[in-house]
Amino acid sequence: MKRIILAFIILFGIPLLGVAQTATTETRAVWVDKSDLFKEQAHLTELLNDLHEANFNTVYVATYFRGYVAYPNSQHLPQYPEMKEKNILSWLIGETHKRGMCAEAWMEYGFYAFHTPDASKTTSRGVLLDKFPQLTAINQAGGLYLHRDRWGDFYSLCPSNPKSHVLLTNIFLEAIQLNPFDGINLDRIRYPTEEFCFCSYCKEQFQKDTGLELRPFPPESSARKTWDYWRKRQTERFIAGLAKQLRSARPGITITSAVVPPGEMDSKGQGWYGWLRNGYIDAAVPMLYQAGQLDANLKTIRRAVGPHAKIICGLNEDDVKPESLVNQITIARGYQCQGIAIWYSGAIEDDLPFLSSGPFSNPAVPLFRPLTK
Ligand SMILES: [Zn+2]
């Protein structure tokens, strides 16, 4: 009898002990920037090893950016030239899975369709907009692109036009059908700034829907509120349709989205509380990069979405002391964030010892599991 009991303990007791210690569930993600994809495979192997050792469990891999995709053989977009026709994504996803981590396709550019350092030096608006110039988002002054001093010029598809929605949906579907990602991490599903979009589609459709003639409305006016609401409806309509198609193409796929802080939802036309509430996305990843505002932003978000909605807190470690990053993670956990996503892979190495000896000292199960097929 003793022997039977002993055998029972050996057979079942050890696994039971393992189960009894419930592992923490917390997504710990890093955005893997395109610049890391251009380097040697050995560099990526080392990055994955380091992230895994520091108990990260998810990577958001740059897949669509600057008007290009990272993989070869796309029917919609050219592969980014610096990828040198290599198919690094399927290898990278395999390596991620080998380490028990998840990989999501980070569709970095969203409605942004093209980047050029100086728009005055090229007539091209990128492959999509050269083909469909009428889909170019236009600002209230008639400008065709968004200028950022530090970064250059960005063209965007009109986020309202159903034809833009079809183009983008097809690109996103292809990205998850050609590459065995576990999920998709959306980004820039929004208008570039509050000055967009004044294209002819928007003018016509806004007037049809609201009876108002589209022009720049004064802040706080009721017309401005109608305009803000209308733009949020357009991006929500896009994401509702997109989610349906993604889930039908790859059942079980995780859909997350990088989103703006609460104070920018109106100006960018991104009402992501509704995306969560309606289940179009599985988790929101608000980019709460202003450390001083983190507490207030999380308070606002939790008040709006409730205690259980899935929030993966986006934190910026670039130019931030590791001690501050650790402190921000503590704050995020205080608001029941179900995960932490850190921007970005290119500068994270210095933080890893602080994370693995601090808030990430124990492994955690990611909120969303790898897809088996
Ligand atoms: Zn428009």
mmCIF file of C-alpha atoms and ligand atoms in Angstrom:
data_model
loop_
_atom_site.group_PDB
_atom_site.id
_atom_site.type_symbol
_atom_site.label_atom_id
_atom_site.label_comp_id
_atom_site.label_asym_id
_atom_site.label_seq_id
_atom_site.Cartn_x
_atom_site.Cartn_y
_atom_site.Cartn_z
ATOM 1 C CA MET A 1 0.000 0.000 0.000
ATOM 2 C CA LYS A 2 2.804 2.357 0.969
ATOM 3 C CA ARG A 3 4.421 1.672 -2.364
ATOM 4 C CA ILE A 4 1.173 2.483 -4.185
ATOM 5 C CA ILE A 5 0.851 5.743 -2.260
ATOM 6 C CA LEU A 6 4.469 6.593 -3.023
ATOM 7 C CA ALA A 7 3.925 5.842 -6.715
ATOM 8 C CA PHE A 8 0.791 8.001 -6.641
ATOM 9 C CA ILE A 9 2.698 10.906 -5.127
ATOM 10 C CA ILE A 10 5.494 10.571 -7.669
ATOM 11 C CA LEU A 11 3.086 10.281 -10.588
ATOM 12 C CA PHE A 12 0.554 12.919 -9.651
ATOM 13 C CA GLY A 13 1.873 14.803 -6.672
ATOM 14 C CA ILE A 14 4.669 16.657 -8.388
ATOM 15 C CA PRO A 15 2.520 17.994 -11.222
ATOM 16 C CA LEU A 16 -0.192 18.854 -8.691
ATOM 17 C CA LEU A 17 2.302 20.853 -6.678
ATOM 18 C CA GLY A 18 3.180 22.685 -9.878
ATOM 19 C CA VAL A 19 -0.459 23.500 -10.579
ATOM 20 C CA ALA A 20 -1.038 24.640 -7.025
ATOM 21 C CA GLN A 21 1.437 27.467 -7.546
ATOM 22 C CA THR A 22 -0.639 29.497 -9.980
ATOM 23 C CA ALA A 23 1.607 31.480 -12.291
ATOM 24 C CA THR A 24 0.926 35.178 -12.680
ATOM 25 C CA THR A 25 -0.875 36.081 -15.876
ATOM 26 C CA GLU A 26 0.546 39.272 -17.294
ATOM 27 C CA THR A 27 1.498 40.183 -20.830
ATOM 28 C CA ARG A 28 5.023 41.568 -20.944
ATOM 29 C CA ALA A 29 5.615 42.855 -24.419
ATOM 30 C CA VAL A 30 8.189 44.813 -26.379
ATOM 31 C CA TRP A 31 7.737 46.505 -29.735
ATOM 32 C CA VAL A 32 10.455 45.109 -31.991
ATOM 33 C CA ASP A 33 11.345 47.986 -34.268
ATOM 34 C CA LYS A 34 12.111 47.673 -37.985
ATOM 35 C CA SER A 35 15.720 48.750 -37.361
ATOM 36 C CA ASP A 36 16.248 45.479 -35.460
ATOM 37 C CA LEU A 37 14.885 43.473 -38.388
ATOM 38 C CA PHE A 38 17.520 44.922 -40.723
ATOM 39 C CA LYS A 39 20.376 43.563 -38.594
ATOM 40 C CA GLU A 40 21.938 40.085 -38.671
ATOM 41 C CA GLN A 41 19.909 37.127 -37.452
ATOM 42 C CA ALA A 42 22.437 36.650 -34.628
ATOM 43 C CA HIS A 43 21.403 40.042 -33.250
ATOM 44 C CA LEU A 44 17.724 39.030 -33.204
ATOM 45 C CA THR A 45 18.561 35.695 -31.582
ATOM 46 C CA GLU A 46 20.415 37.523 -28.834
ATOM 47 C CA LEU A 47 17.568 40.006 -28.398
ATOM 48 C CA LEU A 48 15.024 37.189 -28.034
ATOM 49 C CA ASN A 49 17.284 35.331 -25.604
ATOM 50 C CA ASP A 50 17.722 38.440 -23.485
ATOM 51 C CA LEU A 51 13.999 39.232 -23.484
ATOM 52 C CA HIS A 52 13.130 35.645 -22.600
ATOM 53 C CA GLU A 53 15.663 35.601 -19.768
ATOM 54 C CA ALA A 54 14.168 38.823 -18.441
ATOM 55 C CA ASN A 55 10.742 37.095 -18.397
ATOM 56 C CA PHE A 56 9.169 38.944 -21.299
ATOM 57 C CA ASN A 57 6.541 36.771 -22.995
ATOM 58 C CA THR A 58 5.339 38.724 -26.060
ATOM 59 C CA VAL A 59 6.843 40.644 -28.965
ATOM 60 C CA TYR A 60 5.081 43.077 -31.308
ATOM 61 C CA VAL A 61 7.079 42.716 -34.516
ATOM 62 C CA ALA A 62 7.272 45.548 -37.098
ATOM 63 C CA THR A 63 5.407 44.145 -40.109
ATOM 64 C CA TYR A 64 3.922 47.136 -41.980
ATOM 65 C CA PHE A 65 5.660 50.507 -42.042
ATOM 66 C CA ARG A 66 6.497 53.486 -44.271
ATOM 67 C CA GLY A 67 4.295 52.148 -47.054
ATOM 68 C CA TYR A 68 6.031 48.765 -47.181
ATOM 69 C CA VAL A 69 5.740 45.350 -45.552
ATOM 70 C CA ALA A 70 8.531 43.386 -43.901
ATOM 71 C CA TYR A 71 7.819 40.118 -45.719
ATOM 72 C CA PRO A 72 8.264 39.115 -49.380
ATOM 73 C CA ASN A 73 5.566 38.206 -51.926
ATOM 74 C CA SER A 74 2.897 40.675 -50.841
ATOM 75 C CA GLN A 75 0.170 41.274 -53.397
ATOM 76 C CA HIS A 76 -0.435 44.743 -52.035
ATOM 77 C CA LEU A 77 2.839 46.389 -51.079
ATOM 78 C CA PRO A 78 6.547 46.115 -51.854
ATOM 79 C CA GLN A 79 8.849 44.571 -49.276
ATOM 80 C CA TYR A 80 10.942 47.210 -47.507
ATOM 81 C CA PRO A 81 14.230 47.449 -49.461
ATOM 82 C CA GLU A 82 16.453 47.010 -46.403
ATOM 83 C CA MET A 83 14.891 43.607 -45.746
ATOM 84 C CA LYS A 84 16.903 42.491 -48.812
ATOM 85 C CA GLU A 85 14.182 40.070 -49.961
ATOM 86 C CA LYS A 86 14.740 37.878 -46.901
ATOM 87 C CA ASN A 87 11.806 36.253 -45.146
ATOM 88 C CA ILE A 88 12.868 36.973 -41.614
ATOM 89 C CA LEU A 89 9.391 37.003 -40.066
ATOM 90 C CA SER A 90 8.587 33.292 -40.269
ATOM 91 C CA TRP A 91 11.992 32.486 -38.792
ATOM 92 C CA LEU A 92 11.541 35.091 -36.049
ATOM 93 C CA ILE A 93 8.047 33.848 -35.149
ATOM 94 C CA GLY A 94 9.404 30.275 -34.937
ATOM 95 C CA GLU A 95 12.213 31.422 -32.634
ATOM 96 C CA THR A 96 9.688 33.299 -30.486
ATOM 97 C CA HIS A 97 7.534 30.179 -30.122
ATOM 98 C CA LYS A 98 10.569 28.043 -29.271
ATOM 99 C CA ARG A 99 11.011 30.257 -26.234
ATOM 100 C CA GLY A 100 7.343 29.971 -25.254
ATOM 101 C CA MET A 101 6.661 33.578 -26.236
ATOM 102 C CA CYS A 102 3.905 35.067 -28.425
ATOM 103 C CA ALA A 103 4.428 37.158 -31.542
ATOM 104 C CA GLU A 104 1.966 39.736 -32.830
ATOM 105 C CA ALA A 105 2.195 41.514 -36.181
ATOM 106 C CA TRP A 106 2.702 45.164 -35.337
ATOM 107 C CA MET A 107 0.976 47.105 -38.137
ATOM 108 C CA GLU A 108 2.898 50.214 -37.210
ATOM 109 C CA TYR A 109 1.657 52.615 -39.859
ATOM 110 C CA GLY A 110 -2.101 52.000 -39.756
ATOM 111 C CA PHE A 111 -3.746 54.638 -41.933
ATOM 112 C CA TYR A 112 -0.383 56.283 -42.522
ATOM 113 C CA ALA A 113 0.518 55.225 -46.018
ATOM 114 C CA PHE A 114 3.979 56.615 -46.686
ATOM 115 C CA HIS A 115 6.935 58.333 -45.094
ATOM 116 C CA THR A 116 9.482 60.501 -46.832
ATOM 117 C CA PRO A 117 12.154 62.647 -45.157
ATOM 118 C CA ASP A 118 11.140 65.616 -47.334
ATOM 119 C CA ALA A 119 7.950 65.619 -49.392
ATOM 120 C CA SER A 120 9.156 68.564 -51.470
ATOM 121 C CA LYS A 121 11.874 66.339 -52.940
ATOM 122 C CA THR A 122 9.648 63.585 -54.301
ATOM 123 C CA THR A 123 6.425 63.481 -56.248
ATOM 124 C CA SER A 124 5.585 59.997 -54.946
ATOM 125 C CA ARG A 125 3.078 59.504 -52.134
ATOM 126 C CA GLY A 126 3.958 55.807 -51.902
ATOM 127 C CA VAL A 127 2.550 52.800 -53.711
ATOM 128 C CA LEU A 128 -0.998 52.991 -52.326
ATOM 129 C CA LEU A 129 -1.608 56.690 -52.785
ATOM 130 C CA ASP A 130 0.149 56.891 -56.156
ATOM 131 C CA LYS A 131 -2.418 54.343 -57.291
ATOM 132 C CA PHE A 132 -5.361 55.926 -55.436
ATOM 133 C CA PRO A 133 -4.482 59.641 -54.993
ATOM 134 C CA GLN A 134 -8.140 60.453 -54.227
ATOM 135 C CA LEU A 135 -7.725 58.545 -50.932
ATOM 136 C CA THR A 136 -5.059 60.954 -49.636
ATOM 137 C CA ALA A 137 -6.035 62.532 -46.301
ATOM 138 C CA ILE A 138 -6.079 66.330 -46.602
ATOM 139 C CA ASN A 139 -5.786 68.858 -43.795
ATOM 140 C CA GLN A 140 -7.982 71.912 -43.346
ATOM 141 C CA ALA A 141 -5.454 74.127 -45.153
ATOM 142 C CA GLY A 142 -5.418 71.756 -48.143
ATOM 143 C CA GLY A 143 -2.079 70.168 -47.165
ATOM 144 C CA LEU A 144 -1.506 66.589 -48.292
ATOM 145 C CA TYR A 145 0.796 65.362 -45.546
ATOM 146 C CA LEU A 146 1.734 65.750 -41.912
ATOM 147 C CA HIS A 147 5.105 67.369 -41.263
ATOM 148 C CA ARG A 148 7.093 66.472 -38.146
ATOM 149 C CA ASP A 149 10.336 68.397 -37.653
ATOM 150 C CA ARG A 150 12.225 65.489 -36.185
ATOM 151 C CA TRP A 151 10.898 62.772 -38.483
ATOM 152 C CA GLY A 152 9.917 64.207 -41.860
ATOM 153 C CA ASP A 153 6.658 63.959 -43.785
ATOM 154 C CA PHE A 154 3.850 61.437 -43.497
ATOM 155 C CA TYR A 155 1.065 60.816 -45.991
ATOM 156 C CA SER A 156 -2.095 59.188 -44.713
ATOM 157 C CA LEU A 157 -5.032 57.402 -46.265
ATOM 158 C CA CYS A 158 -8.318 59.132 -45.502
ATOM 159 C CA PRO A 159 -9.447 57.224 -42.379
ATOM 160 C CA SER A 160 -13.125 57.846 -43.230
ATOM 161 C CA ASN A 161 -13.324 56.550 -46.783
ATOM 162 C CA PRO A 162 -14.633 52.959 -47.063
ATOM 163 C CA LYS A 163 -12.209 52.457 -49.961
ATOM 164 C CA SER A 164 -9.276 53.102 -47.569
ATOM 165 C CA HIS A 165 -10.842 50.597 -45.192
ATOM 166 C CA VAL A 166 -10.869 47.908 -47.880
ATOM 167 C CA LEU A 167 -7.233 48.553 -48.854
ATOM 168 C CA LEU A 168 -5.994 48.412 -45.283
ATOM 169 C CA THR A 169 -8.101 45.398 -44.349
ATOM 170 C CA ASN A 170 -6.619 43.475 -47.283
ATOM 171 C CA ILE A 171 -3.072 44.353 -46.209
ATOM 172 C CA PHE A 172 -3.721 43.296 -42.603
ATOM 173 C CA LEU A 173 -5.423 40.060 -43.655
ATOM 174 C CA GLU A 174 -2.494 39.188 -45.874
ATOM 175 C CA ALA A 175 0.008 39.887 -43.096
ATOM 176 C CA ILE A 176 -1.614 37.340 -40.774
ATOM 177 C CA GLN A 177 -2.284 34.811 -43.513
ATOM 178 C CA LEU A 178 1.267 34.748 -44.892
ATOM 179 C CA ASN A 179 2.970 34.850 -41.484
ATOM 180 C CA PRO A 180 2.108 32.553 -38.552
ATOM 181 C CA PHE A 181 1.629 35.342 -36.000
ATOM 182 C CA ASP A 182 -0.409 34.692 -32.837
ATOM 183 C CA GLY A 183 -1.989 38.102 -32.991
ATOM 184 C CA ILE A 184 -2.059 41.490 -34.592
ATOM 185 C CA ASN A 185 -1.081 44.710 -32.846
ATOM 186 C CA LEU A 186 -2.789 47.610 -34.614
ATOM 187 C CA ASP A 187 -1.451 51.137 -34.559
ATOM 188 C CA ARG A 188 -2.413 54.550 -35.961
ATOM 189 C CA ILE A 189 -6.056 53.625 -36.531
ATOM 190 C CA ARG A 190 -6.787 57.316 -36.313
ATOM 191 C CA TYR A 191 -6.471 60.703 -38.033
ATOM 192 C CA PRO A 192 -2.994 62.283 -38.115
ATOM 193 C CA THR A 193 -4.114 65.398 -36.172
ATOM 194 C CA GLU A 194 -7.240 67.423 -35.472
ATOM 195 C CA GLU A 195 -6.644 69.201 -38.800
ATOM 196 C CA PHE A 196 -7.567 66.075 -40.815
ATOM 197 C CA CYS A 197 -9.505 65.080 -42.856
ATOM 198 C CA PHE A 198 -10.966 67.616 -45.234
ATOM 199 C CA CYS A 199 -10.890 65.535 -48.419
ATOM 200 C CA SER A 200 -13.868 65.646 -50.765
ATOM 201 C CA TYR A 201 -15.223 62.334 -49.435
ATOM 202 C CA CYS A 202 -15.187 63.661 -45.856
ATOM 203 C CA LYS A 203 -16.804 66.960 -46.854
ATOM 204 C CA GLU A 204 -19.607 65.244 -48.719
ATOM 205 C CA GLN A 205 -20.230 62.425 -46.266
ATOM 206 C CA PHE A 206 -20.040 64.611 -43.133
ATOM 207 C CA GLN A 207 -22.668 66.932 -44.584
ATOM 208 C CA LYS A 208 -24.854 63.984 -45.593
ATOM 209 C CA ASP A 209 -24.617 62.443 -42.115
ATOM 210 C CA THR A 210 -24.949 65.574 -39.995
ATOM 211 C CA GLY A 211 -26.427 68.334 -42.167
ATOM 212 C CA LEU A 212 -23.395 70.500 -41.366
ATOM 213 C CA GLU A 213 -21.027 71.950 -43.905
ATOM 214 C CA LEU A 214 -17.506 70.827 -43.036
ATOM 215 C CA ARG A 215 -15.131 73.619 -42.049
ATOM 216 C CA PRO A 216 -12.755 74.149 -39.111
ATOM 217 C CA PHE A 217 -15.066 74.435 -36.101
ATOM 218 C CA PRO A 218 -14.144 76.392 -32.955
ATOM 219 C CA PRO A 219 -13.024 74.220 -30.027
ATOM 220 C CA GLU A 220 -15.820 73.393 -27.557
ATOM 221 C CA SER A 221 -18.535 74.327 -30.104
ATOM 222 C CA SER A 222 -21.360 71.871 -30.603
ATOM 223 C CA ALA A 223 -20.384 71.513 -34.273
ATOM 224 C CA ARG A 224 -16.868 70.578 -33.154
ATOM 225 C CA LYS A 225 -18.278 67.907 -30.863
ATOM 226 C CA THR A 226 -20.328 66.551 -33.758
ATOM 227 C CA TRP A 227 -17.179 66.502 -35.890
ATOM 228 C CA ASP A 228 -15.148 64.704 -33.183
ATOM 229 C CA TYR A 229 -17.912 62.151 -32.734
ATOM 230 C CA TRP A 230 -18.286 61.635 -36.489
ATOM 231 C CA ARG A 231 -14.555 60.962 -36.919
ATOM 232 C CA LYS A 232 -14.570 58.470 -34.047
ATOM 233 C CA ARG A 233 -17.482 56.708 -35.720
ATOM 234 C CA GLN A 234 -15.442 56.336 -38.933
ATOM 235 C CA THR A 235 -12.460 54.661 -37.264
ATOM 236 C CA GLU A 236 -14.797 52.474 -35.193
ATOM 237 C CA ARG A 237 -16.620 51.384 -38.344
ATOM 238 C CA PHE A 238 -13.255 50.388 -39.795
ATOM 239 C CA ILE A 239 -12.149 48.394 -36.785
ATOM 240 C CA ALA A 240 -15.501 46.622 -36.448
ATOM 241 C CA GLY A 241 -15.267 45.328 -40.011
ATOM 242 C CA LEU A 242 -11.567 44.558 -39.741
ATOM 243 C CA ALA A 243 -11.976 42.523 -36.546
ATOM 244 C CA LYS A 244 -14.703 40.418 -38.106
ATOM 245 C CA GLN A 245 -12.557 39.601 -41.129
ATOM 246 C CA LEU A 246 -9.390 38.907 -39.133
ATOM 247 C CA ARG A 247 -11.234 36.516 -36.813
ATOM 248 C CA SER A 248 -12.852 34.715 -39.693
ATOM 249 C CA ALA A 249 -9.494 34.359 -41.509
ATOM 250 C CA ARG A 250 -7.584 33.161 -38.402
ATOM 251 C CA PRO A 251 -10.011 32.008 -35.681
ATOM 252 C CA GLY A 252 -8.629 32.647 -32.223
ATOM 253 C CA ILE A 253 -6.257 35.384 -33.347
ATOM 254 C CA THR A 254 -5.510 38.019 -30.721
ATOM 255 C CA ILE A 255 -6.309 41.606 -31.703
ATOM 256 C CA THR A 256 -4.645 44.354 -29.703
ATOM 257 C CA SER A 257 -4.205 47.987 -30.596
ATOM 258 C CA ALA A 258 -1.781 50.688 -29.617
ATOM 259 C CA VAL A 259 -3.987 53.675 -28.831
ATOM 260 C CA VAL A 260 -3.640 57.317 -27.822
ATOM 261 C CA PRO A 261 -3.930 58.603 -24.236
ATOM 262 C CA PRO A 262 -7.436 59.731 -23.184
ATOM 263 C CA GLY A 263 -6.676 63.429 -23.836
ATOM 264 C CA GLU A 264 -5.994 62.782 -27.538
ATOM 265 C CA MET A 265 -9.025 60.659 -28.373
ATOM 266 C CA ASP A 266 -11.020 63.614 -29.726
ATOM 267 C CA SER A 267 -8.237 65.278 -31.703
ATOM 268 C CA LYS A 268 -7.161 61.999 -33.316
ATOM 269 C CA GLY A 269 -10.679 60.634 -33.849
ATOM 270 C CA GLN A 270 -9.934 57.452 -31.940
ATOM 271 C CA GLY A 271 -12.718 56.436 -29.527
ATOM 272 C CA TRP A 272 -11.064 53.249 -28.394
ATOM 273 C CA TYR A 273 -13.166 52.769 -25.246
ATOM 274 C CA GLY A 274 -15.916 51.645 -27.626
ATOM 275 C CA TRP A 275 -13.532 49.267 -29.395
ATOM 276 C CA LEU A 276 -12.962 47.472 -26.103
ATOM 277 C CA ARG A 277 -16.590 47.631 -24.985
ATOM 278 C CA ASN A 278 -17.796 46.097 -28.249
ATOM 279 C CA GLY A 279 -15.091 43.439 -28.285
ATOM 280 C CA TYR A 280 -13.528 44.559 -31.564
ATOM 281 C CA ILE A 281 -10.141 44.351 -29.850
ATOM 282 C CA ASP A 282 -9.091 41.904 -27.133
ATOM 283 C CA ALA A 283 -6.930 44.444 -25.336
ATOM 284 C CA ALA A 284 -6.045 48.104 -25.681
ATOM 285 C CA VAL A 285 -2.443 49.207 -25.402
ATOM 286 C CA PRO A 286 -2.618 52.909 -24.502
ATOM 287 C CA MET A 287 0.706 54.621 -25.126
ATOM 288 C CA LEU A 288 1.084 56.408 -21.792
ATOM 289 C CA TYR A 289 4.529 57.757 -22.472
ATOM 290 C CA GLN A 290 4.310 60.836 -20.255
ATOM 291 C CA ALA A 291 5.502 59.424 -16.931
ATOM 292 C CA GLY A 292 4.153 62.432 -15.024
ATOM 293 C CA GLN A 293 0.654 61.830 -16.425
ATOM 294 C CA LEU A 294 0.623 58.051 -15.957
ATOM 295 C CA ASP A 295 -1.367 57.955 -12.744
ATOM 296 C CA ALA A 296 -3.994 60.467 -13.952
ATOM 297 C CA ASN A 297 -4.338 58.770 -17.349
ATOM 298 C CA LEU A 298 -4.806 55.318 -15.835
ATOM 299 C CA LYS A 299 -7.372 56.706 -13.403
ATOM 300 C CA THR A 300 -9.332 58.218 -16.324
ATOM 301 C CA ILE A 301 -9.096 55.015 -18.345
ATOM 302 C CA ARG A 302 -10.209 52.714 -15.530
ATOM 303 C CA ARG A 303 -13.102 55.017 -14.715
ATOM 304 C CA ALA A 304 -14.214 54.799 -18.366
ATOM 305 C CA VAL A 305 -13.713 51.104 -19.108
ATOM 306 C CA GLY A 306 -14.219 49.539 -15.683
ATOM 307 C CA PRO A 307 -11.886 47.353 -13.649
ATOM 308 C CA HIS A 308 -11.910 44.267 -15.891
ATOM 309 C CA ALA A 309 -11.386 45.625 -19.413
ATOM 310 C CA LYS A 310 -8.033 44.440 -20.702
ATOM 311 C CA ILE A 311 -5.460 47.195 -20.625
ATOM 312 C CA ILE A 312 -1.838 46.567 -21.513
ATOM 313 C CA CYS A 313 -0.068 49.683 -20.339
ATOM 314 C CA GLY A 314 2.289 51.088 -22.990
ATOM 315 C CA LEU A 315 5.410 52.635 -21.432
ATOM 316 C CA ASN A 316 8.316 54.419 -23.058
ATOM 317 C CA GLU A 317 11.753 53.448 -21.817
ATOM 318 C CA ASP A 318 13.640 55.494 -24.390
ATOM 319 C CA ASP A 319 15.480 58.322 -22.579
ATOM 320 C CA VAL A 320 13.999 57.131 -19.278
ATOM 321 C CA LYS A 321 16.017 55.938 -16.301
ATOM 322 C CA PRO A 322 15.463 52.217 -15.537
ATOM 323 C CA GLU A 323 14.394 53.112 -11.982
ATOM 324 C CA SER A 324 11.627 55.301 -13.385
ATOM 325 C CA LEU A 325 10.469 52.498 -15.687
ATOM 326 C CA VAL A 326 10.287 50.122 -12.722
ATOM 327 C CA ASN A 327 8.254 52.693 -10.810
ATOM 328 C CA GLN A 328 5.860 53.131 -13.740
ATOM 329 C CA ILE A 329 5.259 49.382 -13.870
ATOM 330 C CA THR A 330 4.299 49.472 -10.193
ATOM 331 C CA ILE A 331 1.830 52.276 -10.919
ATOM 332 C CA ALA A 332 0.318 50.350 -13.871
ATOM 333 C CA ARG A 333 -0.144 47.252 -11.721
ATOM 334 C CA GLY A 334 -1.876 49.406 -9.126
ATOM 335 C CA TYR A 335 -4.573 50.055 -11.742
ATOM 336 C CA GLN A 336 -5.001 46.339 -12.515
ATOM 337 C CA CYS A 337 -3.358 46.591 -15.924
ATOM 338 C CA GLN A 338 -3.236 43.075 -17.319
ATOM 339 C CA GLY A 339 0.038 43.725 -19.068
ATOM 340 C CA ILE A 340 2.933 46.028 -19.798
ATOM 341 C CA ALA A 341 4.212 46.864 -23.291
ATOM 342 C CA ILE A 342 7.493 48.668 -23.617
ATOM 343 C CA TRP A 343 8.695 50.950 -26.377
ATOM 344 C CA TYR A 344 11.097 49.764 -27.707
ATOM 345 C CA SER A 345 13.546 46.973 -28.643
ATOM 346 C CA GLY A 346 16.291 49.327 -29.847
ATOM 347 C CA ALA A 347 17.039 50.735 -26.404
ATOM 348 C CA ILE A 348 15.799 48.125 -23.955
ATOM 349 C CA GLU A 349 19.004 46.225 -23.178
ATOM 350 C CA ASP A 350 20.035 48.590 -20.350
ATOM 351 C CA ASP A 351 16.710 48.096 -18.589
ATOM 352 C CA LEU A 352 16.665 44.304 -18.641
ATOM 353 C CA PRO A 353 18.730 43.714 -15.461
ATOM 354 C CA PHE A 354 16.457 46.132 -13.572
ATOM 355 C CA LEU A 355 13.333 44.395 -14.827
ATOM 356 C CA SER A 356 14.511 40.827 -14.287
ATOM 357 C CA SER A 357 15.663 41.575 -10.750
ATOM 358 C CA GLY A 358 12.596 43.736 -10.049
ATOM 359 C CA PRO A 359 9.033 43.669 -11.401
ATOM 360 C CA PHE A 360 9.676 40.820 -13.868
ATOM 361 C CA SER A 361 11.652 38.602 -11.459
ATOM 362 C CA ASN A 362 9.121 35.770 -11.795
ATOM 363 C CA PRO A 363 7.949 34.390 -15.128
ATOM 364 C CA ALA A 364 4.395 35.240 -16.172
ATOM 365 C CA VAL A 365 1.937 33.607 -18.536
ATOM 366 C CA PRO A 366 0.902 36.013 -21.318
ATOM 367 C CA LEU A 367 -2.689 37.199 -21.316
ATOM 368 C CA PHE A 368 -3.160 35.649 -24.763
ATOM 369 C CA ARG A 369 -1.666 32.274 -25.626
ATOM 370 C CA PRO A 370 0.150 31.326 -28.826
ATOM 371 C CA LEU A 371 -2.139 30.180 -31.651
ATOM 372 C CA THR A 372 -1.582 26.527 -32.396
ATOM 373 C CA LYS A 373 -2.222 26.855 -36.122
HETATM 374 ZN ZN ZN B 1 -11.143 62.236 -45.797
#
